[in-house]
Short mmCIF file of C-alpha atoms in Angstrom, two decimals:
data_model
loop_
_atom_site.label_atom_id
_atom_site.label_comp_id
_atom_site.label_asym_id
_atom_site.label_seq_id
_atom_site.Cartn_x
_atom_site.Cartn_y
_atom_site.Cartn_z
CA UNK A 1463 -15.57 44.16 164.47
CA UNK A 1464 -15.37 47.40 162.48
CA UNK A 1465 -14.30 45.54 159.34
CA UNK A 1466 -17.16 43.09 159.75
CA UNK A 1467 -19.67 45.93 160.03
CA UNK A 1468 -18.15 47.54 156.95
CA UNK A 1469 -18.46 44.27 154.97
CA UNK A 1470 -22.12 44.03 155.99
CA UNK A 1471 -22.67 47.64 154.89
CA UNK A 1472 -21.00 47.01 151.52
CA UNK A 1473 -23.03 43.83 150.97
CA UNK A 1474 -26.24 45.65 151.89
CA UNK A 1475 -25.33 48.52 149.57
CA UNK A 1476 -24.79 46.26 146.55
CA UNK A 1477 -28.02 44.36 147.20
CA UNK A 1478 -30.03 47.57 147.48
CA UNK A 1479 -28.30 49.23 144.54
CA UNK A 1480 -28.89 46.17 142.34
CA UNK A 1481 -32.57 46.01 143.36
CA UNK A 1482 -33.08 49.71 142.67
CA UNK A 1483 -31.33 49.37 139.31
CA UNK A 1484 -33.77 46.61 138.32
CA UNK A 1485 -36.68 48.85 139.34
CA UNK A 1486 -35.19 51.69 137.30
CA UNK A 1487 -34.81 49.41 134.27
CA UNK A 1488 -38.45 48.37 134.61
CA UNK A 1489 -39.67 51.98 134.83
CA UNK A 1490 -37.40 52.94 131.93
CA UNK A 1491 -38.93 50.30 129.65
CA UNK A 1492 -42.43 51.16 130.87
CA UNK A 1493 -41.79 54.82 130.10
CA UNK A 1494 -40.85 53.92 126.52
CA UNK A 1495 -44.07 51.90 126.22
CA UNK A 1496 -46.63 54.48 127.37
CA UNK A 1497 -47.83 57.46 125.37
CA UNK A 1498 -50.46 58.37 122.81
CA UNK A 1499 -49.85 54.87 121.43
CA UNK A 1500 -49.31 52.16 124.06
CA UNK A 1501 -46.98 49.32 123.08
CA UNK A 1502 -46.05 46.06 124.79
CA UNK A 1503 -43.21 46.67 127.30
CA UNK A 1504 -41.84 43.17 126.65
CA UNK A 1505 -41.50 43.94 122.94
CA UNK A 1506 -39.79 47.23 123.79
CA UNK A 1507 -37.34 45.47 126.09
CA UNK A 1508 -36.49 42.84 123.46
CA UNK A 1509 -35.89 45.54 120.83
CA UNK A 1510 -33.65 47.48 123.23
CA UNK A 1511 -31.60 44.39 124.04
CA UNK A 1512 -31.13 43.53 120.36
CA UNK A 1513 -30.25 47.12 119.55
CA UNK A 1514 -27.68 47.20 122.36
CA UNK A 1515 -26.09 43.93 121.21
CA UNK A 1516 -25.84 45.07 117.59
CA UNK A 1517 -24.45 48.44 118.64
CA UNK A 1518 -21.71 46.69 120.64
CA UNK A 1519 -20.95 44.45 117.65
CA UNK A 1520 -20.61 47.53 115.44
CA UNK A 1521 -18.31 49.24 117.94
CA UNK A 1522 -15.98 46.23 118.06
CA UNK A 1523 -16.17 45.66 114.31
CA UNK A 1524 -17.88 42.26 114.50
CA UNK A 1525 -19.83 41.47 111.31
CA UNK A 1526 -23.52 40.66 111.72
CA UNK A 1527 -26.73 40.42 109.75
CA UNK A 1528 -28.82 43.62 109.32
CA UNK A 1529 -31.03 44.49 112.29
CA UNK A 1530 -34.12 45.21 110.24
CA UNK A 1531 -35.73 47.55 112.77
CA UNK A 1532 -36.23 50.39 110.28
CA UNK A 1533 -39.90 49.62 109.62
CA UNK A 1534 -40.62 48.20 113.07
CA UNK A 1535 -43.45 50.18 114.70
CA UNK A 1536 -42.60 49.26 118.30
CA UNK A 1537 -38.93 50.15 117.86
CA UNK A 1538 -39.64 53.48 116.17
CA UNK A 1539 -42.18 54.52 118.82
CA UNK A 1540 -39.74 53.61 121.60
CA UNK A 1541 -36.96 55.62 119.95
CA UNK A 1542 -39.24 58.66 119.69
CA UNK A 1543 -39.80 58.48 123.46
CA UNK A 1544 -36.18 57.75 124.32
CA UNK A 1545 -35.24 61.42 124.70
CA UNK A 1546 -37.84 62.26 127.33
CA UNK A 1547 -37.25 59.00 129.19
CA UNK A 1548 -33.49 59.55 129.39
CA UNK A 1549 -34.18 63.15 130.44
CA UNK A 1550 -36.43 61.92 133.26
CA UNK A 1551 -33.74 59.54 134.49
CA UNK A 1552 -30.97 62.15 134.38
CA UNK A 1553 -33.18 64.78 136.03
CA UNK A 1554 -33.77 62.36 138.90
CA UNK A 1555 -30.02 61.70 139.14
CA UNK A 1556 -29.27 65.42 139.33
CA UNK A 1557 -31.99 66.44 141.77
CA UNK A 1558 -31.50 63.43 144.04
CA UNK A 1559 -27.79 64.09 144.46
CA UNK A 1560 -28.35 67.86 144.77
CA UNK A 1561 -30.88 67.27 147.54
CA UNK A 1562 -28.54 64.95 149.44
CA UNK A 1563 -25.64 67.39 149.23
CA UNK A 1564 -27.68 70.40 150.28
CA UNK A 1565 -29.14 68.52 153.25
CA UNK A 1566 -25.63 67.51 154.28
CA UNK A 1567 -24.00 70.96 154.14
CA UNK A 1568 -26.95 72.68 155.82
CA UNK A 1569 -27.50 69.75 158.21
CA UNK A 1570 -31.18 70.26 157.58
CA UNK A 1571 -33.45 67.36 156.50
CA UNK A 1572 -36.00 69.85 155.13
CA UNK A 1573 -33.59 71.39 152.62
CA UNK A 1574 -33.74 70.84 148.86
CA UNK A 1575 -33.06 73.04 145.78
CA UNK A 1576 -36.72 73.87 145.11
CA UNK A 1577 -37.65 74.73 148.69
CA UNK A 1578 -34.52 76.85 149.23
CA UNK A 1579 -35.17 78.91 146.11
CA UNK A 1580 -32.32 77.71 143.88
CA UNK A 1581 -34.65 76.58 141.10
CA UNK A 1582 -36.71 79.77 140.95
CA UNK A 1583 -33.65 82.05 140.96
CA UNK A 1584 -32.08 79.94 138.19
CA UNK A 1585 -35.23 80.30 136.06
CA UNK A 1586 -35.40 84.04 136.77
CA UNK A 1587 -31.79 84.41 135.60
CA UNK A 1588 -32.58 82.50 132.38
CA UNK A 1589 -35.63 84.68 131.73
CA UNK A 1590 -33.68 87.90 132.23
CA UNK A 1591 -31.00 86.57 129.88
CA UNK A 1592 -33.60 85.87 127.17
CA UNK A 1593 -35.11 89.35 127.57
CA UNK A 1594 -31.69 90.99 127.21
CA UNK A 1595 -30.56 88.77 124.31
CA UNK A 1596 -33.45 86.78 122.74
CA UNK A 1597 -31.11 84.75 120.50
CA UNK A 1598 -29.51 83.24 123.58
CA UNK A 1599 -32.37 80.74 123.78
CA UNK A 1600 -30.69 78.57 121.11
CA UNK A 1601 -27.39 78.50 123.01
CA UNK A 1602 -28.23 75.93 125.66
CA UNK A 1603 -24.81 75.83 127.34
CA UNK A 1604 -24.96 79.60 127.77
CA UNK A 1605 -28.41 79.27 129.30
CA UNK A 1606 -27.05 76.68 131.71
CA UNK A 1607 -24.24 79.04 132.73
CA UNK A 1608 -26.74 81.83 133.37
CA UNK A 1609 -28.95 79.43 135.34
CA UNK A 1610 -25.93 78.35 137.40
CA UNK A 1611 -25.17 81.95 138.36
CA UNK A 1612 -28.82 82.51 139.30
CA UNK A 1613 -28.95 79.30 141.33
CA UNK A 1614 -25.74 80.08 143.23
CA UNK A 1615 -26.93 83.62 144.00
CA UNK A 1616 -30.26 82.21 145.18
CA UNK A 1617 -28.57 79.77 147.57
CA UNK A 1618 -26.35 82.56 148.90
CA UNK A 1619 -29.35 84.83 149.45
CA UNK A 1620 -31.22 82.08 151.32
CA UNK A 1621 -28.23 81.37 153.58
CA UNK A 1622 -27.78 85.09 154.35
CA UNK A 1623 -31.47 85.57 155.20
CA UNK A 1624 -31.43 82.43 157.33
CA UNK A 1625 -28.46 83.59 159.37
CA UNK A 1626 -30.01 87.03 159.85
CA UNK A 1627 -33.06 85.23 161.26
CA UNK A 1628 -31.05 83.15 163.72
CA UNK A 1629 -29.52 80.40 161.57
CA UNK A 1630 -31.88 77.64 162.73
CA UNK A 1631 -33.21 74.83 160.55
CA UNK A 1632 -36.67 76.38 160.44
CA UNK A 1633 -35.27 79.83 159.60
CA UNK A 1634 -33.42 78.26 156.65
CA UNK A 1635 -36.60 76.71 155.29
CA UNK A 1636 -38.60 79.91 155.85
CA UNK A 1637 -35.89 81.97 154.13
CA UNK A 1638 -35.95 79.52 151.22
CA UNK A 1639 -39.72 79.70 150.97
CA UNK A 1640 -39.52 83.52 150.89
CA UNK A 1641 -36.84 83.52 148.17
CA UNK A 1642 -38.73 80.86 146.21
CA UNK A 1643 -42.02 82.78 146.41
CA UNK A 1644 -40.41 86.07 145.37
CA UNK A 1645 -38.50 84.75 142.38
CA UNK A 1646 -41.29 82.39 141.30
CA UNK A 1647 -43.51 85.44 140.99
CA UNK A 1648 -40.83 87.40 139.14
CA UNK A 1649 -40.08 84.55 136.72
CA UNK A 1650 -43.81 83.92 136.18
CA UNK A 1651 -44.35 87.55 135.19
CA UNK A 1652 -41.27 87.74 132.98
CA UNK A 1653 -41.99 84.42 131.24
CA UNK A 1654 -45.53 85.55 130.49
CA UNK A 1655 -44.13 88.65 128.80
CA UNK A 1656 -41.79 86.64 126.52
CA UNK A 1657 -44.23 83.84 125.65
CA UNK A 1658 -43.70 84.29 121.90
CA UNK A 1659 -39.93 83.99 122.20
CA UNK A 1660 -39.76 80.77 124.23
CA UNK A 1661 -42.29 79.04 121.89
CA UNK A 1662 -43.70 76.78 124.64
CA UNK A 1663 -46.24 77.56 127.35
CA UNK A 1664 -44.39 79.19 130.24
CA UNK A 1665 -46.15 76.95 132.77
CA UNK A 1666 -44.03 74.04 131.51
CA UNK A 1667 -40.89 75.95 132.51
CA UNK A 1668 -42.35 76.96 135.86
CA UNK A 1669 -43.29 73.37 136.71
CA UNK A 1670 -41.09 71.34 134.38
CA UNK A 1671 -41.83 69.09 131.43
CA UNK A 1672 -39.96 66.48 129.40
CA UNK A 1673 -42.53 66.40 126.58
CA UNK A 1674 -40.41 68.41 124.11
CA UNK A 1675 -37.03 66.87 124.95
CA UNK A 1676 -35.08 65.20 122.15
CA UNK A 1677 -32.32 62.66 122.67
CA UNK A 1678 -29.69 65.21 121.62
CA UNK A 1679 -30.79 67.52 124.44
CA UNK A 1680 -29.93 64.95 127.09
CA UNK A 1681 -26.18 65.61 126.74
CA UNK A 1682 -26.93 68.85 128.61
CA UNK A 1683 -28.03 66.69 131.54
CA UNK A 1684 -25.56 63.82 131.10
CA UNK A 1685 -22.39 65.90 131.45
CA UNK A 1686 -23.43 67.57 134.75
CA UNK A 1687 -24.74 64.22 136.06
CA UNK A 1688 -21.41 62.46 135.55
CA UNK A 1689 -19.38 65.42 136.78
CA UNK A 1690 -21.50 66.14 139.84
CA UNK A 1691 -21.77 62.54 141.01
CA UNK A 1692 -18.04 61.92 140.45
CA UNK A 1693 -16.97 65.04 142.39
CA UNK A 1694 -19.46 64.26 145.17
CA UNK A 1695 -18.08 60.72 145.52
CA UNK A 1696 -14.52 62.06 145.66
CA UNK A 1697 -15.66 64.33 148.52
CA UNK A 1698 -17.32 61.56 150.55
CA UNK A 1699 -14.89 61.85 153.49
CA UNK A 1700 -15.46 65.61 153.76
CA UNK A 1701 -19.22 65.16 153.54
CA UNK A 1702 -19.21 62.39 156.15
CA UNK A 1703 -17.24 64.63 158.51
CA UNK A 1704 -19.57 67.56 157.86
CA UNK A 1705 -22.55 65.55 159.17
CA UNK A 1706 -21.22 65.75 162.73
CA UNK A 1707 -20.61 69.50 162.75
CA UNK A 1708 -18.00 72.09 161.85
CA UNK A 1709 -15.77 71.35 164.84
CA UNK A 1710 -15.56 67.65 164.04
CA UNK A 1711 -14.73 68.47 160.40
CA UNK A 1712 -11.97 70.84 161.54
CA UNK A 1713 -10.48 68.15 163.78
CA UNK A 1714 -10.16 65.93 160.71
CA UNK A 1715 -8.42 68.72 158.81
CA UNK A 1716 -11.29 69.92 156.64
CA UNK A 1717 -12.20 73.59 156.25
CA UNK A 1718 -16.01 73.87 156.61
CA UNK A 1719 -16.06 77.08 154.56
CA UNK A 1720 -14.31 75.44 151.61
CA UNK A 1721 -16.56 72.37 151.82
CA UNK A 1722 -19.62 74.64 151.80
CA UNK A 1723 -18.37 76.60 148.77
CA UNK A 1724 -17.51 73.46 146.75
CA UNK A 1725 -20.77 71.73 147.64
CA UNK A 1726 -22.85 74.84 146.95
CA UNK A 1727 -21.21 75.10 143.53
CA UNK A 1728 -21.97 71.46 142.71
CA UNK A 1729 -25.59 71.80 143.90
CA UNK A 1730 -26.02 74.96 141.83
CA UNK A 1731 -24.64 73.25 138.70
CA UNK A 1732 -26.93 70.23 139.15
CA UNK A 1733 -29.99 72.41 139.77
CA UNK A 1734 -29.21 74.83 136.94
CA UNK A 1735 -28.88 71.96 134.46
CA UNK A 1736 -32.38 70.66 135.12
CA UNK A 1737 -33.94 74.14 135.07
CA UNK A 1738 -32.24 75.08 131.79
CA UNK A 1739 -33.35 71.88 130.04
CA UNK A 1740 -36.78 70.94 131.43
CA UNK A 1741 -37.76 73.70 133.86
CA UNK A 1742 -38.44 73.57 137.60
CA UNK A 1743 -39.19 70.18 139.16
CA UNK A 1744 -39.66 70.25 142.91
CA UNK A 1745 -39.44 67.85 145.85
CA UNK A 1746 -37.35 65.10 144.19
CA UNK A 1747 -34.38 66.44 146.13
CA UNK A 1748 -36.38 66.26 149.36
CA UNK A 1749 -37.79 62.74 149.21
CA UNK A 1750 -34.92 60.83 147.56
CA UNK A 1751 -32.24 61.57 150.23
CA UNK A 1752 -34.54 60.47 153.06
CA UNK A 1753 -35.32 57.19 151.32
CA UNK A 1754 -31.61 56.70 150.62
CA UNK A 1755 -30.59 57.24 154.25
CA UNK A 1756 -33.34 54.86 155.34
CA UNK A 1757 -31.89 52.16 153.06
CA UNK A 1758 -28.10 52.59 153.35
CA UNK A 1759 -27.47 55.12 156.12
CA UNK A 1760 -25.53 58.39 156.00
CA UNK A 1761 -22.18 57.20 154.57
CA UNK A 1762 -21.88 59.15 151.32
CA UNK A 1763 -19.93 56.35 149.62
CA UNK A 1764 -23.20 54.44 149.61
CA UNK A 1765 -25.87 57.14 149.77
CA UNK A 1766 -24.75 59.14 146.70
CA UNK A 1767 -25.16 56.30 144.13
CA UNK A 1768 -28.35 55.11 145.83
CA UNK A 1769 -29.96 58.56 146.00
CA UNK A 1770 -29.20 59.08 142.30
CA UNK A 1771 -31.08 55.90 141.33
CA UNK A 1772 -33.96 56.65 143.72
CA UNK A 1773 -34.31 60.14 142.24
CA UNK A 1774 -34.33 58.65 138.74
CA UNK A 1775 -37.02 56.11 139.67
CA UNK A 1776 -39.28 58.76 141.26
CA UNK A 1777 -38.93 61.16 138.32
CA UNK A 1778 -39.52 58.46 135.71
CA UNK A 1779 -42.62 57.20 137.54
CA UNK A 1780 -43.90 60.79 137.77
CA UNK A 1781 -43.41 61.21 134.01
CA UNK A 1782 -45.28 57.95 133.38
CA UNK A 1783 -48.17 59.22 135.53
CA UNK A 1784 -48.21 62.45 133.50
CA UNK A 1785 -48.69 60.44 130.30
CA UNK A 1786 -51.33 58.15 131.80
CA UNK A 1787 -53.34 61.20 132.91
CA UNK A 1788 -52.93 62.64 129.41
CA UNK A 1789 -54.32 59.42 127.91
CA UNK A 1790 -57.28 59.44 130.30
CA UNK A 1791 -58.02 63.12 129.66
CA UNK A 1792 -58.79 62.43 125.99
CA UNK A 1793 -56.29 64.75 124.35
CA UNK A 1794 -56.55 67.77 126.65
CA UNK A 1795 -52.75 67.96 126.80
CA UNK A 1796 -50.11 66.97 129.34
CA UNK A 1797 -49.73 68.19 132.88
CA UNK A 1798 -46.34 69.64 133.82
CA UNK A 1799 -44.05 67.08 135.48
CA UNK A 1800 -43.72 69.30 138.55
CA UNK A 1801 -47.43 68.96 139.30
CA UNK A 1802 -46.99 65.24 139.98
CA UNK A 1803 -43.73 65.59 141.92
CA UNK A 1804 -45.26 68.35 144.06
CA UNK A 1805 -48.31 66.19 144.75
CA UNK A 1806 -45.97 63.46 145.97
CA UNK A 1807 -43.48 65.71 147.76
CA UNK A 1808 -45.61 68.33 149.52
CA UNK A 1809 -47.26 65.87 151.96
CA UNK A 1810 -43.80 64.42 152.63
CA UNK A 1811 -42.52 67.91 153.52
CA UNK A 1812 -45.49 68.49 155.83
CA UNK A 1813 -44.76 65.18 157.57
CA UNK A 1814 -41.11 66.14 158.13
CA UNK A 1815 -42.05 69.56 159.48
CA UNK A 1816 -44.57 68.07 161.93
CA UNK A 1817 -42.00 65.53 163.17
CA UNK A 1818 -39.39 68.26 163.59
CA UNK A 1819 -41.74 70.59 165.43
CA UNK A 1820 -42.54 67.73 167.84
CA UNK A 1821 -38.89 67.50 168.80
CA UNK A 1822 -37.73 65.11 166.12
CA UNK A 1823 -33.94 64.75 166.23
CA UNK A 1824 -32.59 64.09 162.74
CA UNK A 1825 -29.41 62.27 161.92
CA UNK A 1826 -27.50 65.52 161.56
#
């Protein structure tokens, strides 16, 4: 019976994962098609397929005729947008997985990196680093390290404040809101003072933007994405045990303290990566895990890959909406990405809070 249920779960997982991957591919191509110049998504898809085939032929040393894309307008426009599109996808990967992990270790469905203050403390740490050593802004890996330290300290501060206030789910969220508000204000003030150094409007760091991202920058998101998702998948048994409480985890031989430390470190790395590259993007880590659990349940073998793809789809759609609004606003400039994700996520948070205050019992 148990094996039969497991087979059904695996089959359901692959069907859902495949469907979500198709949706992600569609949004990816659409993202490459929309901008100041709109091109046909079908043409973009055909060019991408041909480019992929010829790249594979080159890798395996198979001779072929020249591609001839050099003067192709559609191809060149798509390649110019490739960096920001890949950045949107990887940002969704990172924040979706970070949100799932943080909800698991806190056993709180309202938790996510932005709400608990990890993003704002990471940005504050980056800003302080730039003030102390302005040249550090060109050393992106160093910025990511500084952001990681800030993010980890922010999570620790939120947990401490929450436990001082009783350690309930609501106290955790309230502590996170307090930490987020404090360090958002600090980072806002500091960023305003170093506007000339960072070269871009500080609002785009406070609320995130992919508009200036080049393809080469995405390696800063790719490495943490692969590392974080791989480590999280290797920990799936620990995470599954953690869902049912510390005592249950101990009975299975897992140390809750060690699981919390490892998971907090992973979440801080994932959050810091997005903040260092594109700025703060909120609420992806809140919505994606809930959708994932609705589709495949709480087993982390299934929910981690699914939440990564869901996060990527949401972020890419949000970035597409940003560009559509920019087109309709007749050249007034782009909105920050975080404006759209907050518009989507804030009502979702309010809904969860209302359900919880009415006695909603979550899966944790």
